[in-house]
Coordinates of C-alpha atoms in Angstrom, one line a residue:
M1 CA 40.8 -138.7 97.5
A2 CA 37.9 -138.9 99.9
R3 CA 36.0 -142.2 99.6
I4 CA 32.3 -142.5 100.1
F5 CA 30.2 -145.6 100.8
I6 CA 26.6 -145.1 99.6
S7 CA 24.0 -147.1 101.5
Y8 CA 20.5 -147.2 100.1
A9 CA 17.3 -149.2 100.0
W10 CA 16.8 -150.5 96.5
R11 CA 13.0 -150.4 96.7
D12 CA 12.7 -146.6 96.9
G13 CA 16.2 -145.1 97.3
E14 CA 18.0 -146.2 94.2
A15 CA 17.3 -143.1 92.0
V16 CA 18.8 -140.7 94.5
A17 CA 21.7 -143.1 95.3
R18 CA 22.6 -143.3 91.7
W19 CA 22.5 -139.6 91.3
L20 CA 24.9 -139.2 94.2
Y21 CA 27.1 -141.9 93.0
D22 CA 27.6 -140.2 89.6
R23 CA 27.9 -136.7 91.1
F24 CA 30.5 -137.7 93.7
N25 CA 32.6 -139.5 91.1
R26 CA 32.6 -136.4 88.9
A27 CA 33.6 -134.1 91.8
E28 CA 37.3 -133.5 92.1
G29 CA 38.8 -135.2 95.2
W30 CA 35.9 -137.5 95.7
S31 CA 35.2 -141.2 95.0
A32 CA 32.0 -143.1 95.7
W33 CA 31.0 -146.8 95.7
M34 CA 27.5 -148.3 95.8
D35 CA 26.1 -151.7 95.1
L36 CA 25.3 -151.2 91.4
D37 CA 24.7 -154.6 90.0
L38 CA 23.5 -156.9 92.8
H39 CA 21.1 -156.1 95.6
A40 CA 22.7 -156.3 99.1
D41 CA 20.8 -159.5 100.0
T42 CA 22.1 -161.4 97.0
I43 CA 25.8 -160.9 97.4
F44 CA 28.1 -162.0 100.2
S45 CA 28.1 -159.3 102.8
Y46 CA 31.8 -159.5 103.4
E47 CA 32.1 -157.3 100.2
L48 CA 30.0 -154.6 101.9
Q49 CA 32.1 -154.9 105.0
R50 CA 35.3 -154.5 103.0
R51 CA 33.9 -151.4 101.2
I52 CA 32.7 -149.8 104.5
N53 CA 36.2 -150.4 106.0
E54 CA 37.8 -148.7 103.1
A55 CA 35.5 -145.7 103.0
D56 CA 36.2 -142.4 104.8
Y57 CA 32.5 -141.6 105.1
V58 CA 29.2 -143.3 104.8
V59 CA 26.3 -141.5 103.1
V60 CA 23.0 -143.1 103.6
V61 CA 20.0 -142.4 101.4
V62 CA 17.0 -142.4 103.8
S63 CA 13.7 -143.5 102.3
P64 CA 10.6 -145.0 103.9
D65 CA 11.9 -148.5 103.2
V66 CA 15.0 -147.9 105.3
N67 CA 12.7 -147.6 108.4
R68 CA 10.6 -150.6 107.9
Q69 CA 10.7 -153.2 110.7
D70 CA 8.4 -155.9 109.3
T71 CA 11.4 -157.0 107.2
P72 CA 14.6 -155.5 108.5
S73 CA 16.2 -153.3 105.9
F74 CA 19.8 -154.2 104.9
V75 CA 20.6 -150.5 105.3
Q76 CA 20.1 -150.9 109.0
R77 CA 22.6 -153.7 109.1
E78 CA 25.1 -151.7 107.1
L79 CA 24.7 -148.8 109.6
G80 CA 25.0 -151.2 112.5
Y81 CA 28.3 -152.3 111.2
A82 CA 29.6 -148.8 110.2
T83 CA 28.7 -147.3 113.6
Q84 CA 30.4 -149.9 115.8
P85 CA 33.0 -148.3 118.1
Q86 CA 35.9 -150.2 116.4
I87 CA 34.7 -149.1 112.9
N88 CA 33.2 -145.7 113.7
K89 CA 32.7 -144.3 110.2
P90 CA 31.3 -140.7 110.0
V91 CA 27.7 -141.0 108.7
F92 CA 25.8 -138.4 106.8
A93 CA 22.2 -138.8 105.7
V94 CA 20.4 -137.7 102.5
R95 CA 16.6 -137.8 102.8
A96 CA 15.1 -138.9 99.5
E97 CA 11.6 -138.4 101.0
D98 CA 10.2 -136.6 104.0
C99 CA 10.6 -139.5 106.5
A100 CA 12.2 -140.1 109.9
I101 CA 16.0 -140.7 110.3
P102 CA 16.6 -144.3 111.5
L103 CA 17.0 -144.6 115.2
I104 CA 20.4 -146.1 114.8
I105 CA 21.7 -142.7 113.5
W106 CA 19.2 -140.5 115.2
G107 CA 20.6 -136.9 115.4
V108 CA 23.0 -137.3 112.5
T109 CA 23.6 -134.4 110.1
F110 CA 21.2 -134.7 107.1
V111 CA 20.4 -132.9 103.9
D112 CA 17.1 -133.1 102.0
F113 CA 17.1 -134.3 98.4
L114 CA 13.4 -134.0 97.8
A115 CA 13.2 -132.4 94.4
P116 CA 15.5 -133.1 91.4
D117 CA 15.8 -129.4 90.5
T118 CA 17.5 -128.7 93.8
Y119 CA 19.9 -131.6 93.8
E120 CA 23.0 -129.5 92.8
T121 CA 22.4 -127.0 95.5
R122 CA 21.8 -129.7 98.1
F123 CA 24.9 -131.6 96.9
A124 CA 27.0 -128.5 97.6
D125 CA 25.4 -128.3 101.1
L126 CA 26.2 -132.0 101.6
L127 CA 29.9 -131.5 100.6
A128 CA 30.2 -128.6 103.0
K129 CA 28.7 -130.6 105.9
I130 CA 31.0 -133.5 105.2
E131 CA 34.0 -131.3 105.1
A132 CA 33.0 -129.6 108.3
G133 CA 32.8 -133.0 110.0
P134 CA 30.1 -134.6 112.2
V135 CA 28.3 -132.3 114.6
K136 CA 29.9 -132.5 118.0
R137 CA 27.3 -133.4 120.5
R138 CA 27.1 -131.7 123.9
E139 CA 27.2 -133.9 127.0
S140 CA 23.8 -133.7 128.6
P141 CA 21.2 -136.0 130.1
R142 CA 19.2 -136.0 126.9
E143 CA 22.2 -136.8 124.8
R144 CA 23.1 -139.7 127.1
E145 CA 19.5 -141.0 126.6
L146 CA 20.0 -140.7 122.8
D147 CA 23.3 -142.5 123.0
Y148 CA 21.6 -145.3 124.8
L149 CA 18.7 -145.5 122.3
R150 CA 21.2 -145.5 119.4
E151 CA 23.1 -148.3 121.0
L152 CA 19.9 -150.2 121.5
A153 CA 19.2 -149.9 117.8
R154 CA 22.8 -150.8 116.9
N155 CA 22.7 -154.0 119.0
E156 CA 19.4 -154.9 117.4
A157 CA 20.9 -154.4 113.9
L158 CA 24.1 -156.3 114.8
S159 CA 22.3 -159.2 116.4
R160 CA 21.1 -159.9 112.8
A161 CA 24.2 -158.4 111.0
A162 CA 26.5 -160.9 112.7
K163 CA 24.9 -163.4 110.5
F164 CA 25.9 -161.4 107.4
Y165 CA 29.3 -159.9 108.1
L166 CA 31.6 -162.8 108.1
E167 CA 35.4 -162.6 107.7
L168 CA 35.6 -165.2 105.0
P169 CA 38.9 -166.3 103.3
A170 CA 39.6 -165.0 99.8
E171 CA 38.8 -168.3 98.0
A172 CA 35.2 -168.1 99.4
R173 CA 34.6 -164.6 98.1
Q174 CA 32.4 -165.3 95.1
P175 CA 28.9 -164.1 94.3
I176 CA 26.1 -166.6 94.7
K177 CA 23.1 -167.0 92.4
P178 CA 20.4 -164.5 93.2
D179 CA 17.8 -167.3 93.7
T180 CA 19.9 -169.2 96.3
P181 CA 18.5 -168.7 99.8
L182 CA 21.1 -168.0 102.5
V183 CA 20.9 -169.4 106.0
E184 CA 21.7 -165.9 107.2
D185 CA 18.8 -164.4 105.3
A186 CA 16.5 -167.0 106.7
E187 CA 17.6 -166.3 110.3
A188 CA 17.3 -162.6 109.9
A189 CA 13.9 -162.9 108.3
T190 CA 12.4 -164.4 111.5
F191 CA 11.8 -160.7 112.3
L192 CA 9.6 -160.7 109.3
A193 CA 7.0 -163.1 110.5
E194 CA 3.7 -161.7 111.8
M195 CA 2.7 -164.0 114.6
A196 CA -0.9 -164.2 115.6
M197 CA -1.6 -163.7 119.3
A198 CA -4.4 -164.3 121.7
V199 CA -4.9 -161.4 124.2
Y200 CA -6.9 -162.2 127.3
T201 CA -9.5 -159.4 127.3
D202 CA -10.3 -159.7 131.0
K203 CA -8.0 -157.3 132.8
R204 CA -7.4 -159.8 135.6
H205 CA -4.9 -162.6 135.2
A206 CA -6.8 -165.1 133.1
P207 CA -6.6 -168.9 133.4
D208 CA -5.5 -171.1 130.5
D209 CA -9.0 -172.0 129.5
D210 CA -10.3 -168.5 129.4
T211 CA -12.8 -168.1 126.5
T212 CA -12.6 -164.3 126.4
K213 CA -9.4 -164.3 124.4
Q214 CA -9.2 -161.8 121.5
K215 CA -7.2 -163.0 118.5
V216 CA -5.0 -160.4 116.8
E217 CA -3.3 -161.1 113.5
T218 CA -0.6 -158.4 113.1
F219 CA 1.9 -156.5 115.3
A220 CA 0.0 -153.3 114.8
E221 CA -3.2 -154.9 116.1
L222 CA -1.2 -156.4 119.0
S223 CA 0.2 -153.0 119.9
A224 CA -3.3 -151.5 119.9
A225 CA -4.7 -154.4 122.0
L226 CA -2.0 -154.0 124.6
A227 CA -2.3 -150.2 124.9
Q228 CA -4.9 -150.7 127.5
F229 CA -2.6 -152.8 129.8
D230 CA 0.4 -151.7 131.7
R231 CA 1.7 -155.1 132.6
V232 CA 1.8 -158.0 130.1
A233 CA 3.2 -161.6 130.0
I234 CA 3.8 -162.9 126.5
I235 CA 3.5 -166.7 126.8
G236 CA 4.4 -169.3 124.1
D237 CA 6.2 -172.5 123.3
P238 CA 10.0 -172.7 122.7
G239 CA 10.9 -171.0 119.5
S240 CA 7.5 -169.5 119.0
G241 CA 8.7 -165.9 118.6
K242 CA 8.4 -164.4 122.2
T243 CA 11.8 -162.8 122.1
T244 CA 11.3 -161.5 118.6
T245 CA 8.1 -159.9 119.7
L246 CA 9.7 -158.3 122.7
R247 CA 12.6 -157.0 120.8
R248 CA 10.2 -155.5 118.3
F249 CA 8.5 -153.6 121.1
A250 CA 11.9 -152.4 122.3
Y251 CA 12.7 -150.9 118.9
M252 CA 9.3 -149.4 118.5
L253 CA 9.5 -147.8 122.0
G254 CA 13.0 -146.6 121.2
E255 CA 11.9 -144.8 118.1
Q256 CA 9.1 -143.1 120.1
A257 CA 11.6 -142.1 122.8
A258 CA 14.0 -140.6 120.3
Q259 CA 11.3 -138.4 118.8
D260 CA 9.7 -137.4 122.1
E261 CA 11.9 -136.7 125.1
N262 CA 8.9 -137.2 127.4
A263 CA 8.2 -140.7 126.1
P264 CA 9.5 -143.6 128.3
L265 CA 12.7 -145.4 127.4
P266 CA 12.6 -149.2 126.8
L267 CA 14.9 -151.3 128.9
Y268 CA 15.5 -154.8 127.4
V269 CA 16.7 -157.2 130.1
P270 CA 17.6 -160.9 129.4
L271 CA 16.6 -162.8 132.6
G272 CA 18.8 -165.8 131.8
G273 CA 21.8 -164.1 133.6
Y274 CA 20.0 -163.1 136.8
D275 CA 21.5 -164.9 139.8
G276 CA 19.2 -163.8 142.6
G277 CA 21.0 -160.6 143.7
D278 CA 19.7 -157.0 143.7
F279 CA 17.2 -157.2 140.8
E280 CA 17.1 -153.5 140.2
R281 CA 20.9 -153.3 140.0
Y282 CA 20.9 -156.3 137.6
M283 CA 18.4 -154.5 135.3
E284 CA 20.4 -151.2 135.5
G285 CA 23.4 -153.1 134.0
F286 CA 21.5 -153.1 130.7
F287 CA 20.6 -149.4 130.8
G288 CA 23.6 -147.9 129.1
G289 CA 25.0 -146.2 132.1
L290 CA 21.7 -144.4 132.9
K291 CA 20.4 -144.5 136.5
L292 CA 17.2 -146.6 136.5
R293 CA 15.8 -145.1 139.7
E294 CA 15.7 -141.7 138.0
Y295 CA 13.4 -143.1 135.3
L296 CA 11.0 -145.0 137.5
P297 CA 8.1 -145.4 137.6
K298 CA 6.8 -143.7 134.4
R299 CA 9.9 -143.0 132.2
A300 CA 11.0 -146.6 131.6
V301 CA 9.3 -149.6 130.2
L302 CA 10.8 -152.9 131.4
L303 CA 11.1 -155.6 128.8
L304 CA 12.0 -158.8 130.8
D305 CA 12.9 -161.7 128.5
G306 CA 12.8 -165.3 129.5
L307 CA 11.4 -165.8 133.0
N308 CA 11.8 -169.5 132.4
E309 CA 15.6 -169.0 131.9
T310 CA 16.2 -167.9 135.5
A311 CA 16.2 -170.3 138.4
F312 CA 12.8 -170.9 140.0
E313 CA 14.0 -169.8 143.4
Y314 CA 14.7 -166.3 142.0
V315 CA 11.2 -165.8 140.6
A316 CA 9.9 -164.6 144.0
T317 CA 12.5 -161.8 144.1
I318 CA 11.3 -160.6 140.7
Q319 CA 7.7 -160.8 141.8
N320 CA 8.4 -158.9 145.0
W321 CA 10.1 -156.1 143.0
L322 CA 7.2 -155.9 140.7
K323 CA 4.8 -155.6 143.7
Q324 CA 6.9 -152.9 145.3
N325 CA 6.9 -150.9 142.0
P326 CA 3.3 -151.2 140.9
A327 CA 3.3 -148.2 138.6
V328 CA 6.1 -149.4 136.4
R329 CA 5.1 -150.7 133.0
V330 CA 6.3 -154.2 132.3
M331 CA 6.4 -156.7 129.4
L332 CA 7.7 -160.2 130.2
T333 CA 8.1 -163.4 128.2
C334 CA 8.0 -167.0 129.5
R335 CA 7.6 -170.5 128.1
K336 CA 4.1 -171.7 128.4
L337 CA 4.8 -174.9 130.5
D338 CA 7.1 -173.0 132.8
Y339 CA 4.6 -170.3 133.4
V340 CA 2.3 -172.7 135.1
E341 CA 4.6 -172.6 138.1
R342 CA 5.8 -169.1 137.6
K343 CA 2.6 -167.1 137.1
L344 CA 2.9 -163.4 137.9
D345 CA 0.2 -160.8 138.3
L346 CA 0.4 -159.8 134.6
Q347 CA -2.1 -159.6 131.7
R348 CA -1.5 -162.7 129.6
V349 CA -0.9 -162.8 125.9
D350 CA -0.4 -166.2 124.1
V351 CA 1.8 -166.5 120.9
L352 CA -0.3 -168.7 118.6
P353 CA 1.3 -171.4 116.4
L354 CA 1.7 -170.5 112.7
D355 CA -1.2 -171.7 110.5
A356 CA -1.0 -173.1 107.0
V357 CA -1.1 -169.7 105.3
R358 CA 1.6 -168.2 107.5
I359 CA 3.8 -171.3 107.1
R360 CA 3.8 -170.8 103.3
Q361 CA 4.2 -167.0 103.6
L362 CA 7.3 -167.5 105.7
M363 CA 8.7 -169.9 103.1
L364 CA 8.3 -167.2 100.5
A365 CA 9.7 -164.5 102.8
Y366 CA 12.8 -166.6 103.0
R367 CA 13.2 -166.3 99.2
L368 CA 12.0 -169.8 98.3
S369 CA 10.3 -169.7 94.9
A370 CA 6.6 -170.5 94.9
R371 CA 7.4 -173.9 93.3
A372 CA 10.0 -174.7 96.0
A373 CA 7.7 -173.6 98.8
D374 CA 5.0 -175.9 97.4
K375 CA 7.5 -178.8 97.2
L376 CA 8.7 -178.3 100.7
F377 CA 5.1 -177.8 102.1
N378 CA 4.0 -181.1 100.5
R379 CA 7.1 -183.0 101.6
L380 CA 6.4 -181.9 105.2
S381 CA 2.8 -182.8 105.0
G382 CA 3.4 -186.2 103.4
K383 CA 0.8 -185.4 100.8
A384 CA 0.9 -183.9 97.3
D385 CA -1.0 -180.9 96.0
L386 CA -2.6 -179.9 99.3
I387 CA -5.2 -177.2 99.1
Y388 CA -4.3 -174.6 101.7
D389 CA -7.9 -173.5 102.4
V390 CA -9.0 -177.2 102.9
L391 CA -6.0 -177.8 105.2
R392 CA -6.7 -174.6 107.2
K393 CA -10.3 -175.6 107.6
T394 CA -9.2 -179.1 108.8
Q395 CA -6.8 -177.5 111.2
R396 CA -9.4 -175.2 112.7
E397 CA -11.8 -178.2 113.2
T398 CA -9.3 -180.7 114.5
D399 CA -6.2 -178.7 115.5
Q400 CA -4.1 -181.3 113.7
Y401 CA -1.7 -180.9 110.8
P402 CA -0.4 -183.9 108.8
G403 CA 3.2 -185.2 108.8
L404 CA 5.8 -182.8 110.0
L405 CA 3.7 -179.7 109.5
G406 CA 2.8 -179.7 113.1
L407 CA 6.5 -179.0 114.0
M408 CA 6.5 -176.3 111.3
R409 CA 4.0 -174.2 113.2
N410 CA 6.9 -173.1 115.3
P411 CA 8.8 -170.2 113.5
F412 CA 12.3 -171.2 114.7
L413 CA 11.9 -174.8 113.6
L414 CA 10.4 -173.7 110.3
T415 CA 13.4 -171.4 109.8
I416 CA 15.9 -174.2 110.3
T417 CA 13.9 -176.5 108.0
I418 CA 13.8 -174.0 105.2
A419 CA 17.6 -173.5 105.5
I420 CA 18.3 -177.2 105.3
F421 CA 15.9 -177.8 102.5
A422 CA 17.4 -174.8 100.5
R423 CA 20.8 -176.4 100.8
S424 CA 20.2 -180.1 100.5
G425 CA 16.6 -180.6 99.3
D426 CA 16.1 -182.9 102.2
V427 CA 13.5 -182.8 105.0
P428 CA 14.5 -184.1 108.4
R429 CA 12.2 -186.8 110.0
N430 CA 11.9 -185.2 113.4
R431 CA 13.1 -182.2 115.5
A432 CA 16.3 -183.7 116.7
Q433 CA 17.4 -184.7 113.2
L434 CA 16.4 -181.2 112.1
F435 CA 18.7 -179.6 114.6
E436 CA 21.5 -182.1 113.7
G437 CA 21.3 -181.1 110.0
F438 CA 21.3 -177.4 110.9
I439 CA 24.3 -177.7 113.2
Q440 CA 26.2 -179.7 110.5
Q441 CA 25.4 -177.0 108.1
M442 CA 26.6 -174.2 110.4
F443 CA 29.9 -176.0 111.1
K444 CA 30.5 -176.4 107.4
E445 CA 29.4 -173.1 106.1
R446 CA 30.6 -170.8 108.9
G447 CA 32.8 -172.6 111.3
E448 CA 35.3 -174.1 108.9
P449 CA 35.7 -170.9 106.8
A450 CA 36.3 -169.0 110.1
S451 CA 39.1 -171.4 111.0
R452 CA 40.9 -170.7 107.7
K453 CA 41.0 -167.1 108.8
R454 CA 42.1 -168.0 112.4
P455 CA 43.5 -171.5 112.4
P456 CA 43.3 -174.3 113.4
W457 CA 40.0 -176.1 112.7
I458 CA 39.2 -178.5 115.6
D459 CA 37.4 -181.7 114.8
E460 CA 33.7 -181.4 114.9
S461 CA 33.3 -184.2 117.5
V462 CA 35.6 -182.3 119.9
Q463 CA 33.5 -179.2 119.5
R464 CA 30.3 -181.1 120.0
N465 CA 31.5 -182.7 123.2
A466 CA 32.7 -179.4 124.6
L467 CA 29.4 -177.6 123.7
A468 CA 27.4 -180.5 125.2
K469 CA 29.3 -180.2 128.5
L470 CA 28.8 -176.4 128.4
A471 CA 25.1 -176.7 127.6
H472 CA 24.5 -179.4 130.2
Q473 CA 26.0 -177.3 133.0
M474 CA 24.3 -174.1 131.8
Q475 CA 21.0 -176.0 131.8
Q476 CA 21.5 -176.6 135.5
T477 CA 22.0 -173.0 136.2
R478 CA 20.9 -170.4 133.6
T479 CA 21.1 -169.4 129.9
L480 CA 23.5 -166.5 130.3
V481 CA 26.8 -167.1 131.9
D482 CA 30.1 -165.3 132.5
T483 CA 32.6 -165.8 129.8
G484 CA 35.3 -166.9 132.2
W485 CA 32.9 -169.5 133.7
A486 CA 32.2 -170.9 130.2
R487 CA 35.9 -170.9 129.4
D488 CA 36.6 -173.1 132.4
V489 CA 33.9 -175.6 131.5
I490 CA 35.2 -175.8 127.9
A491 CA 38.8 -176.2 129.2
K492 CA 37.8 -179.2 131.4
A493 CA 35.8 -180.7 128.6
A494 CA 38.7 -180.5 126.0
P495 CA 41.9 -180.0 128.0
E496 CA 44.2 -180.6 125.0
F497 CA 42.7 -177.6 123.1
D498 CA 42.6 -173.9 123.6
A499 CA 39.3 -173.0 125.2
D500 CA 39.2 -169.5 123.7
H501 CA 39.6 -170.9 120.3
L502 CA 36.8 -173.4 120.8
L503 CA 34.5 -170.6 121.9
Y504 CA 35.6 -168.6 118.8
L505 CA 34.8 -171.4 116.4
A506 CA 31.4 -172.0 118.1
A507 CA 30.6 -168.3 117.9
S508 CA 31.8 -168.2 114.2
A509 CA 29.4 -171.1 113.4
G510 CA 26.5 -169.0 114.9
L511 CA 25.9 -171.6 117.7
I512 CA 26.8 -169.3 120.7
E513 CA 27.0 -165.5 121.3
I514 CA 30.1 -164.2 123.1
G515 CA 30.7 -160.8 124.8
K516 CA 31.2 -160.3 128.5
E517 CA 28.8 -163.2 128.8
V518 CA 28.1 -166.3 126.8
R519 CA 24.8 -167.7 125.7
F520 CA 23.6 -170.2 123.0
S521 CA 22.1 -168.4 120.0
H522 CA 18.7 -169.9 121.0
Q523 CA 17.7 -171.8 124.1
L524 CA 16.6 -174.7 122.0
L525 CA 20.2 -175.1 120.8
Q526 CA 21.3 -175.2 124.4
E527 CA 18.8 -177.9 125.1
Y528 CA 19.8 -179.9 122.0
F529 CA 23.4 -179.9 123.0
A530 CA 22.5 -180.7 126.6
A531 CA 20.7 -183.8 125.3
W532 CA 24.0 -185.3 124.3
E533 CA 25.3 -185.2 127.8
M534 CA 21.9 -186.4 129.2
G535 CA 22.2 -189.4 126.9
E536 CA 25.7 -190.1 128.4
D537 CA 24.1 -190.1 131.9
M538 CA 21.4 -192.5 130.7
R539 CA 24.0 -194.9 129.2
R540 CA 26.1 -194.7 132.4
G541 CA 23.1 -195.8 134.5
V542 CA 22.3 -192.5 136.1
P543 CA 18.6 -192.6 137.0
A544 CA 16.2 -190.0 135.5
A545 CA 15.5 -189.0 139.1
R546 CA 18.6 -186.8 138.8
Y547 CA 16.5 -184.5 136.6
W548 CA 13.1 -184.9 138.2
S549 CA 12.7 -185.4 141.9
D550 CA 10.4 -188.1 143.2
A551 CA 8.6 -185.7 145.5
E552 CA 7.2 -183.5 142.7
W553 CA 8.1 -185.3 139.5
W554 CA 5.2 -183.8 137.5
K555 CA 6.5 -180.2 137.9
P556 CA 8.7 -178.8 135.1
S557 CA 12.4 -178.9 136.0
G558 CA 13.7 -177.2 132.8
W559 CA 14.9 -180.5 131.3
E560 CA 11.8 -181.5 129.4
E561 CA 12.8 -180.2 126.0
T562 CA 16.2 -181.8 126.4
A563 CA 14.6 -185.2 127.0
I564 CA 12.4 -184.9 124.0
F565 CA 15.5 -184.0 121.9
L566 CA 17.3 -187.1 123.3
A567 CA 14.4 -189.4 122.4
G568 CA 14.5 -188.2 118.7
M569 CA 18.3 -188.4 118.3
G570 CA 18.1 -192.0 116.9
D571 CA 15.4 -193.9 115.1
D572 CA 14.4 -195.7 118.3
A573 CA 13.2 -193.8 121.4
T574 CA 12.6 -197.0 123.3
D575 CA 15.5 -196.7 125.7
V576 CA 14.6 -193.1 126.6
V577 CA 11.0 -193.9 127.2
K578 CA 11.9 -196.9 129.4
W579 CA 14.4 -194.6 131.3
L580 CA 11.7 -192.0 131.9
T581 CA 8.6 -194.0 132.6
P582 CA 9.3 -195.0 136.2
V583 CA 10.2 -191.4 137.1
N584 CA 8.2 -189.1 134.8
P585 CA 5.5 -191.0 132.8
I586 CA 4.0 -187.8 131.5
L587 CA 7.3 -186.7 129.9
A588 CA 7.8 -190.3 128.6
Y589 CA 4.4 -190.0 126.9
R590 CA 5.5 -186.6 125.4
C591 CA 8.6 -188.3 124.0
V592 CA 6.5 -190.9 122.2
Q593 CA 4.2 -188.2 120.8
E594 CA 6.7 -185.4 120.0
S595 CA 10.1 -186.8 119.4
G596 CA 9.5 -188.5 116.1
G597 CA 11.3 -191.6 117.3
Q598 CA 9.9 -195.1 117.1
C599 CA 9.0 -197.0 120.3
S600 CA 8.7 -200.7 121.0
G601 CA 5.4 -202.3 122.0
E602 CA 6.9 -203.4 125.3
A603 CA 7.9 -199.8 126.2
L604 CA 4.5 -198.5 125.2
Q605 CA 2.8 -201.2 127.3
G606 CA 4.9 -200.3 130.3
L607 CA 4.1 -196.6 129.8

């Protein structure tokens, strides 16, 4: 009996999927399974994982909704899982409409099911193709390019799918209510958000106060605005969506390159692991075995993520490479404050904070009901029954939002807040407490279940301390480190426990990502954990000058966000403000303004 897993988009692929399901199950020697009763985003994804594992073949119904990127289709995640090398299920496509095959399976065998009166004939064709097996691809330069593009799409799908495909124990395998938001859904839906941007229309590198900025409201408008520029720097605050935007461009360019062999290939490069060596060789390590020099200058687009995540002394090497290769198209991201000292000769684009309407839209996108979204919005603002248009007008005139809504203009912080509110109904008082609630939630909902699959569970305090040591040392170097190096740090921090198991638990909780290298799931998470160790330094009497040199104390050192987290970890930020004031009064002031912690009059007077 050959078993078929049918993957489909419920919005526009269900009719063809149900026809196939019925027809396979009537055919002798065939058995099909599909998600009949609950949509994929309302049941635990481990059930889908189990069904894919059990299947002999995957048949995907391709419809326009499968290819959408505004809100990533669950079909893409299923395909990402099924096509992993360790799973490697043969995939066959059925086109329900005349639309493109997804990049993740570009080149796969497909059959058109475009008219109901031809379904029987087309079904016979499909059976014949399945029995014949997947088309064997010839080794060629073009096929190596397509392999790279498919892998790019798979990694993009799996970066979200990892939040869905969890190996949970049997006792946890129960459906949840359809109206219950999942943390995983919320995180994946970050890709949903359309972030407004300000494009500096002057083709030279524009200063911060340039008044010629053009505001664009959608990704399509941004793409059109940037078409006139070959080299762009996307600048924004931590968690504002820079990486999301860059990855979105990578996927879009990948689709174009799959369909047109003359189009340039995207090369996504995380700069957090760059250690100052041969920059071109470092970039080539992310190019799927392709030789980068063969694609320069016009057949590759460099997508360099996180200039702020590499050491300042290496920025000159990156700048020199860009100057020596002036015809290469480049998109780069960097935090706004860090870019002051790291400006490159690139066209600038600023990621703008979310406005009131986008905040509420994002709440609804994360499957909060309209009533729940209103409740959360009003709790965050500290006011009841706010009128969005009035609030938006006030914001335009004063650039101020009441209560905690100012923090919610950051997509990553809003994502975490929605997740906590959906589970507990509570709203944290500041950013540090927001992260604390999020981490507790991830330990409980993902870390502990993973330990039942692979025992033992290690006390949360031990894990926190080890992650704090790891984050603190990474903060001194970079955001992407060798796994062996991370293992050594963890082993020294918790010598009585197995370092690999501690890393496994942290990865299962979604706090870090592990492969050949280790990184925190978001740089803000690294900075939050590093704040615990910075607090220990402060309590041990280590002066703040360890983090900011006396000679140029006003320049960003990379520890600023960590200090603001530290100031908000308790109800009182007084000790942190006093610690910082003699060394970095500007940052001490930011802690008063941004941490959410209270501060004594004495400390304020000294500041």
